[in-house]
Amino acid sequence: MKNNIFLIGTHWGDEGKGKVVDVLSENANACIRFQGGHNAGHTLVINDKKFILHLIPSGILRDNVKSVVGNGVVVSLDALITEITELEENGISLSNKLFISENCHLILPTHIALDQARERKLGKKSIGTTGRGIGPSYEDKISRKGIRLLDLKNETIFLKKLDSLMEYHNFILENYFKTKCIDTNSVARELLEKYHKISKYIIDTDEYINDLCKQGGVVFEGAQGTMLDVDHGTFPYVTSSNTTLSGVVSGTGANMSLIKYGLGITKAYSTRVGHGPFPSELHNDIGQKIGKIGGEIGATTGRTRRCGWLDLKVLKKSIRLNNLSGIALTKIDVLDNFDEISICVDYGSINYETFEVENLKFIKLPGWNESTVGITKYDDLPKNAKAYIEAIENLADISVDIISTGPARNEIIQKINIFDA
Ligand code: GDP
Ligand code: IMO
Ligand code: MG
């Protein structure tokens, strides 16, 4: 049986998870999202065409793959329908391929309004959220007020729940944030209409997911990254879900003993979008050069991503927290034209007011000044590129099993087949 695999971003998101999931999906049977929502933006490049997926698993472009949105994901019906429509317009069939858990919590227009109002009120201290209502939706889940997809099955129950929840949201919007209320009747009408368009995809997923795991070849696709985890990340500058290993289990109901291999997705340098500490950030022309070559513009919000050298301390933490078996090192080609490349190996405490970091330590390695774009065999990499990869393996005590050498599907080195590892 093929291994079931979970795949998690090791840093602050945007490590290239979508690309790697798309590559692995060629040999997968299913691809499952377990947390987050349409704050994610996973980019796939196939025959020069770019697809950005926010909510639907990145395996959806493959006919052989079942795509499941697990119970841990928060769902905006607007975002879901937009994405389904785009895929269908591109000739991608979803019937008998897409399955969404009935236990997923909804993102309401008031969640979006609350997210944005809160950010405005925080001013300079804002989190820099994607403004998609993610945090407020998870808050309502944890405080047991939230509305799930299954609630939409029964119109009477749904309207009762929506009325009471939106009354509460509108009270806060009006009296605390001094902003406009949202009309409950029109939200109800729109949600019911949208629900009917997508209800055919909704099922009770936990049994289905465990059956898929028993067959093997399942890829659990993380969104965001380890340092955005609400428990283990750079709190409060995090997202509102468990982006780490525990999210795989709680967000799907999968039996962990059936999941054999954990793949960390690590970018060859580090980036962060949104506010919060970023120890290895480069506030100079090297940071700008990395961002420019790497095209580091957010796939969801279009914001410029902050860039820095690879943060190895974070990588080690991520390996530990997620019990990773190996990593996929992505965007190595972005470092092709640097005389010297640094790795941030350690630092002391982080000041969460100023984001200053004590005792930053770097090691320097020589660059390779040669193109790695599109290389598919490890032995074909320049000597210094191999030395960079091997330095990461030695310092973090992990094997780099996959190396991505460009945004396209075929630009990849797979040192081993992780479905057999
Ligand atoms: P995700 O959120 O982790 O899926 O990552 P994003 O899609 O938000 O950001 C990764 C970006 O890097 C996308 O634009 C990808 O097309 C691109 N990308 C992925 N892998 C590589 C690679 O190996 N080299 C280069 N140059 N670009 C890559
Ligand atoms: P993918 O899956 C990078 C960041 C936001 C903000 C913080 C909280 O593409 O890697 P939220 O809207 O979730 O409440 O915002 O988390 N963030 C991401 N950063 N990649 C993502 O997803 C992100 N999703 C959220 O920028 O700092
Ligand atoms: Mg992204």
Coordinates of C-alpha atoms and ligand atoms in Angstrom, one line a residue:
M1 CA 0.0 0.0 0.0
K2 CA 1.2 3.5 -0.8
N3 CA 2.0 5.7 2.2
N4 CA -0.5 8.3 3.4
I5 CA 1.4 11.6 3.7
F6 CA 0.8 14.8 5.5
L7 CA 2.4 18.0 4.1
I8 CA 2.9 21.1 6.3
G9 CA 4.6 24.5 5.6
T10 CA 7.5 24.8 8.0
H11 CA 7.6 28.6 8.3
W12 CA 5.1 31.4 7.7
G13 CA 3.2 30.0 4.7
D14 CA 3.7 30.4 1.0
E15 CA 6.5 27.8 0.9
G16 CA 5.2 26.3 -2.3
K17 CA 2.8 23.7 -0.8
G18 CA 0.4 23.9 -3.8
K19 CA 3.1 23.1 -6.3
V20 CA 4.4 20.1 -4.3
V21 CA 0.9 18.8 -3.7
D22 CA 0.2 19.0 -7.4
V23 CA 3.4 17.1 -8.2
L24 CA 2.6 14.4 -5.6
S25 CA -1.0 14.1 -6.8
E26 CA 0.2 12.4 -10.0
N27 CA 0.6 9.3 -7.8
A28 CA -2.0 10.0 -5.1
N29 CA -5.5 8.8 -4.7
A30 CA -6.8 11.6 -2.6
C31 CA -5.9 15.1 -1.4
I32 CA -7.4 16.5 1.8
R33 CA -7.4 20.0 3.3
F34 CA -7.7 20.0 7.1
Q35 CA -7.6 23.6 8.3
G36 CA -7.7 27.2 7.3
G37 CA -10.0 28.6 4.7
H38 CA -9.6 30.9 1.7
N39 CA -6.9 32.8 3.5
A40 CA -4.7 30.3 1.8
G41 CA -3.4 30.8 -1.8
H42 CA -1.8 27.7 -3.3
T43 CA -0.3 28.3 -6.8
L44 CA 0.0 25.6 -9.4
V45 CA 1.6 26.1 -12.8
I46 CA 0.6 23.6 -15.5
N47 CA 1.7 24.2 -19.2
D48 CA 2.4 27.9 -18.5
K49 CA -1.1 28.3 -17.0
K50 CA -1.4 29.5 -13.4
F51 CA -4.1 28.2 -11.1
I52 CA -4.5 29.7 -7.6
L53 CA -6.5 27.5 -5.2
H54 CA -7.7 28.9 -1.9
L55 CA -10.2 26.4 -0.5
I56 CA -10.2 23.4 -2.8
P57 CA -7.3 20.9 -2.4
S58 CA -4.5 21.2 -4.9
G59 CA -5.1 17.7 -6.2
I60 CA -8.2 18.8 -7.9
L61 CA -6.5 19.2 -11.3
R62 CA -5.8 15.5 -11.5
D63 CA -8.6 13.1 -12.7
N64 CA -7.2 10.3 -10.5
V65 CA -7.6 12.2 -7.2
K66 CA -10.5 12.6 -4.8
S67 CA -10.4 16.1 -3.2
V68 CA -11.8 16.4 0.3
V69 CA -12.4 19.5 2.4
G70 CA -12.2 18.3 5.9
N71 CA -14.2 19.4 8.9
G72 CA -11.4 21.7 10.2
V73 CA -11.7 24.0 7.3
V74 CA -13.9 27.2 7.5
V75 CA -15.9 27.7 4.4
S76 CA -17.1 30.9 2.6
L77 CA -19.8 29.8 0.2
D78 CA -18.9 32.8 -2.0
A79 CA -15.2 31.8 -2.2
L80 CA -16.2 28.2 -2.8
I81 CA -18.6 28.9 -5.6
T82 CA -16.1 31.3 -7.3
E83 CA -13.4 28.6 -7.2
I84 CA -15.7 25.8 -8.4
T85 CA -16.9 28.1 -11.3
E86 CA -13.3 28.9 -12.3
L87 CA -12.3 25.3 -12.3
E88 CA -15.4 24.3 -14.3
E89 CA -14.7 27.1 -16.8
N90 CA -11.2 25.5 -17.3
G91 CA -12.8 22.2 -18.1
I92 CA -12.1 20.6 -14.8
S93 CA -14.8 18.3 -13.7
L94 CA -15.7 18.1 -10.0
S95 CA -18.5 15.6 -9.9
N96 CA -17.6 12.5 -7.9
K97 CA -14.2 14.2 -7.2
L98 CA -15.0 17.0 -4.7
F99 CA -16.3 16.2 -1.2
I100 CA -16.9 18.7 1.6
S101 CA -17.5 17.9 5.2
E102 CA -20.9 18.8 6.5
N103 CA -19.2 19.8 9.8
C104 CA -17.2 22.7 8.2
H105 CA -18.1 26.0 9.8
L106 CA -19.4 28.8 7.6
I107 CA -17.8 32.2 7.2
L108 CA -20.5 34.8 7.3
P109 CA -20.4 38.3 5.9
T110 CA -20.4 39.5 9.5
H111 CA -17.3 37.5 10.2
I112 CA -15.5 39.4 7.4
A113 CA -16.8 42.7 8.7
L114 CA -15.7 41.8 12.3
D115 CA -12.2 40.7 11.0
Q116 CA -11.7 44.0 9.1
A117 CA -13.2 46.2 11.8
R118 CA -10.9 44.7 14.4
E119 CA -7.9 45.2 12.2
R120 CA -8.8 48.8 11.7
K121 CA -9.2 49.3 15.4
L122 CA -5.8 47.7 16.2
G123 CA -4.2 50.2 13.8
K124 CA -0.4 49.9 14.0
K125 CA -0.8 46.8 16.2
S126 CA -2.9 45.0 13.6
I127 CA -2.2 41.3 12.8
G128 CA -2.2 42.0 9.1
T129 CA -4.9 39.3 8.5
T130 CA -6.2 38.5 5.0
G131 CA -9.5 40.1 6.0
R132 CA -11.4 37.0 5.0
G133 CA -13.2 36.5 8.3
I134 CA -11.1 33.4 9.3
G135 CA -10.5 34.4 12.9
P136 CA -14.1 35.4 13.8
S137 CA -15.5 32.2 12.2
Y138 CA -13.1 30.0 14.3
E139 CA -14.0 32.0 17.4
D140 CA -17.7 31.1 16.9
K141 CA -16.8 27.5 16.4
I142 CA -14.8 27.3 19.7
S143 CA -17.5 29.2 21.5
R144 CA -20.2 26.9 20.1
K145 CA -22.2 29.6 18.3
G146 CA -21.0 28.9 14.8
I147 CA -23.1 27.6 11.9
R148 CA -22.1 24.5 10.1
L149 CA -22.8 23.4 6.5
L150 CA -25.2 20.7 7.8
D151 CA -27.3 23.4 9.5
L152 CA -28.3 24.7 6.1
K153 CA -30.1 21.4 5.4
N154 CA -33.0 22.4 7.5
E155 CA -34.1 26.0 6.6
T156 CA -36.0 26.6 9.9
I157 CA -33.1 25.6 12.1
F158 CA -30.7 27.5 9.9
L159 CA -32.7 30.7 10.0
K160 CA -33.0 30.5 13.8
K161 CA -29.3 30.0 14.3
L162 CA -28.4 32.7 11.8
D163 CA -30.8 35.2 13.4
S164 CA -29.3 34.8 16.8
L165 CA -25.7 34.8 15.7
M166 CA -26.0 37.8 13.4
E167 CA -27.9 39.7 16.1
Y168 CA -24.8 39.2 18.3
H169 CA -22.4 40.1 15.5
N170 CA -24.4 43.2 14.6
F171 CA -24.5 44.4 18.2
I172 CA -20.7 44.3 18.3
L173 CA -20.3 45.9 14.9
E174 CA -22.6 48.7 15.8
N175 CA -21.8 49.4 19.4
Y176 CA -18.2 48.4 19.8
F177 CA -16.7 49.0 16.4
K178 CA -19.2 51.8 15.5
T179 CA -19.6 50.4 12.0
K180 CA -22.5 49.4 9.8
C181 CA -24.8 46.4 10.6
I182 CA -25.4 43.7 8.0
D183 CA -29.0 42.8 7.0
T184 CA -29.8 39.3 8.2
N185 CA -32.6 38.6 5.7
S186 CA -30.5 39.2 2.7
V187 CA -27.6 37.1 4.1
A188 CA -30.1 34.3 4.8
R189 CA -31.5 34.4 1.3
E190 CA -28.0 34.5 -0.4
L191 CA -26.6 31.7 1.7
L192 CA -29.6 29.4 1.1
E193 CA -29.4 30.1 -2.6
K194 CA -25.6 29.4 -2.7
Y195 CA -26.0 26.3 -0.5
H196 CA -28.3 24.7 -3.1
K197 CA -25.6 25.1 -5.7
I198 CA -23.0 23.2 -3.7
S199 CA -25.1 20.9 -1.5
K200 CA -24.3 17.9 -3.8
Y201 CA -20.6 18.0 -2.7
I202 CA -21.5 17.9 1.1
I203 CA -21.1 14.6 2.9
D204 CA -20.2 13.2 6.3
T205 CA -16.4 12.9 5.6
D206 CA -14.8 11.1 8.6
E207 CA -15.7 7.6 7.5
Y208 CA -14.9 8.4 3.9
I209 CA -11.5 9.8 4.8
N210 CA -10.6 6.8 6.9
D211 CA -11.6 4.5 4.1
L212 CA -9.4 6.5 1.7
C213 CA -6.5 6.1 4.2
K214 CA -7.0 2.4 4.3
Q215 CA -6.5 2.3 0.5
G216 CA -3.3 4.5 0.8
G217 CA -1.9 7.3 -1.3
V218 CA -3.7 10.1 0.6
V219 CA -2.0 13.6 0.7
F220 CA -3.1 15.8 3.6
E221 CA -2.5 19.4 2.4
G222 CA -1.7 21.9 5.1
A223 CA -2.4 25.6 4.7
Q224 CA -0.4 28.5 6.2
G225 CA 2.7 27.3 8.1
T226 CA 4.0 26.1 11.4
M227 CA 4.8 29.7 12.7
L228 CA 1.2 30.8 12.0
D229 CA -0.2 28.0 14.3
V230 CA -2.4 29.5 17.0
D231 CA -0.6 27.5 19.7
H232 CA 2.9 27.2 18.5
G233 CA 3.4 30.2 16.2
T234 CA 4.4 33.8 16.8
F235 CA 1.2 34.6 18.8
P236 CA -0.8 36.8 18.4
Y237 CA 0.6 37.3 14.9
V238 CA -0.8 33.9 13.8
T239 CA -3.8 32.5 12.1
S240 CA -6.7 31.0 14.1
S241 CA -6.2 27.3 13.4
N242 CA -3.7 24.5 14.2
T243 CA -1.6 24.5 11.1
T244 CA 0.6 21.8 12.6
L245 CA 0.2 18.0 12.9
S246 CA -2.6 18.1 15.4
G247 CA -4.7 19.9 12.8
V248 CA -4.4 16.9 10.5
V249 CA -6.2 14.7 13.0
S250 CA -8.7 17.2 14.4
G251 CA -9.5 18.6 11.0
T252 CA -10.3 15.3 9.3
G253 CA -10.9 12.6 11.9
A254 CA -8.1 10.5 10.2
N255 CA -6.6 7.8 12.3
M256 CA -3.0 8.9 12.7
S257 CA -1.6 5.4 12.7
L258 CA -2.6 5.2 9.0
I259 CA -0.4 8.3 8.2
K260 CA 3.2 7.3 7.7
Y261 CA 5.2 10.1 6.2
G262 CA 5.3 13.8 7.1
L263 CA 6.7 16.2 4.5
G264 CA 7.7 19.7 5.5
I265 CA 7.6 22.3 2.8
T266 CA 10.5 24.6 3.2
K267 CA 11.4 27.5 1.0
A268 CA 15.2 27.9 0.3
Y269 CA 14.9 31.3 2.0
S270 CA 12.2 32.6 4.4
T271 CA 9.2 34.9 3.8
R272 CA 6.4 36.3 5.8
V273 CA 3.3 38.2 4.7
G274 CA 1.4 40.3 7.3
H275 CA 2.8 41.7 10.6
G276 CA 4.8 40.1 13.4
P277 CA 8.3 39.0 14.2
F278 CA 10.5 37.7 11.5
P279 CA 14.0 37.2 12.9
S280 CA 16.0 36.6 9.7
E281 CA 14.2 39.4 7.7
L282 CA 16.5 41.4 5.4
H283 CA 15.7 45.1 5.4
N284 CA 18.1 45.7 2.5
D285 CA 18.7 45.3 -1.2
I286 CA 19.4 41.5 -0.8
G287 CA 15.9 41.1 0.7
Q288 CA 14.5 43.1 -2.2
K289 CA 16.4 41.1 -4.7
I290 CA 15.1 37.8 -3.3
G291 CA 11.6 39.1 -3.4
K292 CA 11.9 40.3 -6.9
I293 CA 13.4 37.1 -8.3
G294 CA 11.1 35.0 -6.2
G295 CA 8.0 36.9 -7.3
E296 CA 7.1 37.2 -3.6
I297 CA 3.7 38.8 -3.9
G298 CA 0.8 37.3 -1.9
A299 CA -1.4 34.8 -3.9
T300 CA -4.4 35.8 -1.8
T301 CA -4.1 39.5 -1.0
G302 CA -1.5 40.7 -3.5
R303 CA 0.6 42.1 -0.6
T304 CA 4.4 42.2 -0.9
R305 CA 6.0 39.4 1.1
R306 CA 8.8 40.2 3.5
C307 CA 12.0 38.3 2.7
G308 CA 15.0 37.0 4.6
W309 CA 17.5 34.2 4.8
L310 CA 16.4 30.7 5.7
D311 CA 15.4 30.5 9.4
L312 CA 16.9 27.2 10.6
K313 CA 15.7 27.6 14.2
V314 CA 12.2 27.7 12.9
L315 CA 12.9 24.7 10.6
K316 CA 14.1 22.7 13.6
K317 CA 11.1 23.6 15.6
S318 CA 8.8 22.6 12.7
I319 CA 10.6 19.2 12.3
R320 CA 10.1 18.6 16.1
L321 CA 6.5 19.8 16.3
N322 CA 5.3 18.0 13.2
N323 CA 7.4 14.9 13.6
L324 CA 8.6 15.4 10.0
S325 CA 10.1 12.5 8.0
G326 CA 11.7 14.7 5.3
I327 CA 11.4 18.1 3.6
A328 CA 10.8 19.4 0.2
L329 CA 13.1 22.4 -0.4
T330 CA 11.4 24.8 -2.8
K331 CA 12.5 27.8 -4.9
I332 CA 16.2 26.9 -4.8
D333 CA 16.4 28.5 -8.3
V334 CA 15.6 31.9 -6.8
L335 CA 19.1 31.8 -5.1
D336 CA 20.9 31.1 -8.4
N337 CA 22.5 34.5 -8.7
F338 CA 24.0 35.3 -5.3
D339 CA 27.7 35.3 -4.5
E340 CA 27.0 34.4 -0.9
I341 CA 24.0 32.8 0.8
S342 CA 23.4 32.9 4.6
I343 CA 21.4 30.6 6.9
C344 CA 20.1 32.0 10.2
V345 CA 21.1 29.3 12.6
D346 CA 20.1 30.7 16.0
Y347 CA 18.9 33.7 18.0
G348 CA 17.8 34.6 21.5
S349 CA 14.5 36.1 22.7
I350 CA 12.1 38.1 20.5
N351 CA 10.6 41.3 21.7
Y352 CA 7.0 41.2 20.7
E353 CA 6.5 45.0 21.0
T354 CA 9.4 46.0 18.7
F355 CA 10.0 42.6 17.0
E356 CA 13.7 43.0 17.8
V357 CA 15.6 39.8 18.2
E358 CA 18.7 39.1 20.4
N359 CA 21.9 37.5 19.3
L360 CA 21.1 36.7 15.7
K361 CA 23.6 34.2 14.3
F362 CA 24.2 33.4 10.7
I363 CA 26.5 31.1 8.8
K364 CA 27.6 32.0 5.3
L365 CA 28.0 29.7 2.3
P366 CA 29.2 30.4 -1.2
G367 CA 26.6 30.9 -3.9
W368 CA 26.7 28.9 -7.2
N369 CA 26.0 31.6 -9.8
E370 CA 24.6 29.0 -12.2
S371 CA 21.1 28.2 -13.2
T372 CA 19.2 25.4 -11.5
V373 CA 16.0 26.1 -13.2
G374 CA 14.1 23.0 -14.3
I375 CA 16.8 20.5 -13.1
T376 CA 15.3 17.1 -12.4
K377 CA 18.3 15.1 -11.2
Y378 CA 20.1 15.8 -8.0
D379 CA 23.5 15.0 -9.5
D380 CA 22.9 17.8 -12.1
L381 CA 22.8 20.5 -9.5
P382 CA 25.8 22.8 -9.2
K383 CA 28.3 21.7 -6.5
N384 CA 27.6 24.7 -4.2
A385 CA 23.8 24.2 -4.5
K386 CA 24.3 20.6 -3.3
A387 CA 26.5 21.9 -0.5
Y388 CA 23.7 24.4 0.5
I389 CA 21.2 21.5 0.6
E390 CA 23.5 19.2 2.5
A391 CA 24.3 22.0 5.0
I392 CA 20.5 22.2 5.7
E393 CA 20.3 18.4 6.1
N394 CA 23.2 18.4 8.5
L395 CA 22.2 21.4 10.6
A396 CA 18.5 20.4 10.9
D397 CA 19.1 16.6 11.0
I398 CA 16.6 15.9 8.3
S399 CA 16.7 14.6 4.7
V400 CA 15.8 16.8 1.8
D401 CA 13.8 14.3 -0.2
I402 CA 12.4 16.7 -2.8
I403 CA 13.8 19.8 -4.4
S404 CA 11.8 22.2 -6.4
T405 CA 13.6 24.0 -9.2
G406 CA 10.9 26.2 -10.7
P407 CA 7.2 26.9 -10.5
A408 CA 6.1 24.4 -13.1
R409 CA 5.0 20.8 -12.5
N410 CA 8.0 19.2 -14.1
E411 CA 10.6 21.4 -12.4
I412 CA 11.3 19.0 -9.6
I413 CA 13.9 16.6 -8.2
Q414 CA 12.4 13.6 -6.3
K415 CA 15.3 11.9 -4.6
I416 CA 13.0 9.2 -3.3
N417 CA 9.4 8.2 -3.8
I418 CA 7.8 9.3 -0.5
F419 CA 4.8 7.1 -1.1
D420 CA 7.1 4.2 -0.7
A421 CA 9.5 5.6 1.9
Ligands
GDP1 P1 1.8 27.9 -1.0 O1 0.8 28.9 -0.3 O2 2.7 27.3 0.0 O3 1.1 26.9 -1.9 O4 2.7 28.8 -1.9 P2 2.2 30.0 -2.9 O5 1.6 29.4 -4.1 O6 1.5 31.1 -2.1 O7 3.6 30.7 -3.2 C1 4.7 30.0 -3.8 C2 5.0 30.7 -5.1 O8 6.3 30.2 -5.6 C3 4.0 30.5 -6.2 O9 4.0 31.6 -7.1 C4 4.6 29.3 -7.0 O10 4.2 29.3 -8.4 C5 6.1 29.6 -6.9 N1 6.9 28.4 -6.8 C6 6.7 27.2 -6.2 N2 7.8 26.4 -6.3 C7 8.8 27.1 -7.0 C8 10.1 26.9 -7.3 O11 10.7 25.9 -7.0 N3 10.8 27.9 -8.0 C9 10.2 29.1 -8.3 N4 10.9 30.0 -8.9 N5 8.9 29.4 -8.0 C10 8.2 28.4 -7.3
IMO2 P1 -0.9 29.7 2.5 O1 -1.7 28.5 2.7 C1 0.9 33.2 4.3 C2 -1.3 35.2 7.5 C3 -1.8 36.6 7.3 C4 -1.7 37.1 8.7 C5 -2.1 35.9 9.6 C6 -3.5 35.9 10.0 O2 -1.0 30.3 1.1 O3 0.5 29.5 2.9 P2 -5.8 35.3 8.8 O4 -6.5 35.9 7.7 O5 -5.5 33.9 8.6 O6 -6.5 35.5 10.1 O7 -4.4 36.1 8.9 O8 -1.8 34.8 8.8 N1 -1.7 34.2 6.5 C7 -0.9 33.7 5.6 N2 0.4 34.0 5.3 N3 0.3 32.2 3.6 C8 -1.0 31.9 4.0 O9 -1.6 30.8 3.5 C9 -1.6 32.6 4.9 N4 -2.9 32.6 5.5 C10 -2.9 33.5 6.5 O10 -1.1 37.3 6.4 O11 -0.4 37.5 9.0
MG3 MG 0.2 30.8 -0.4

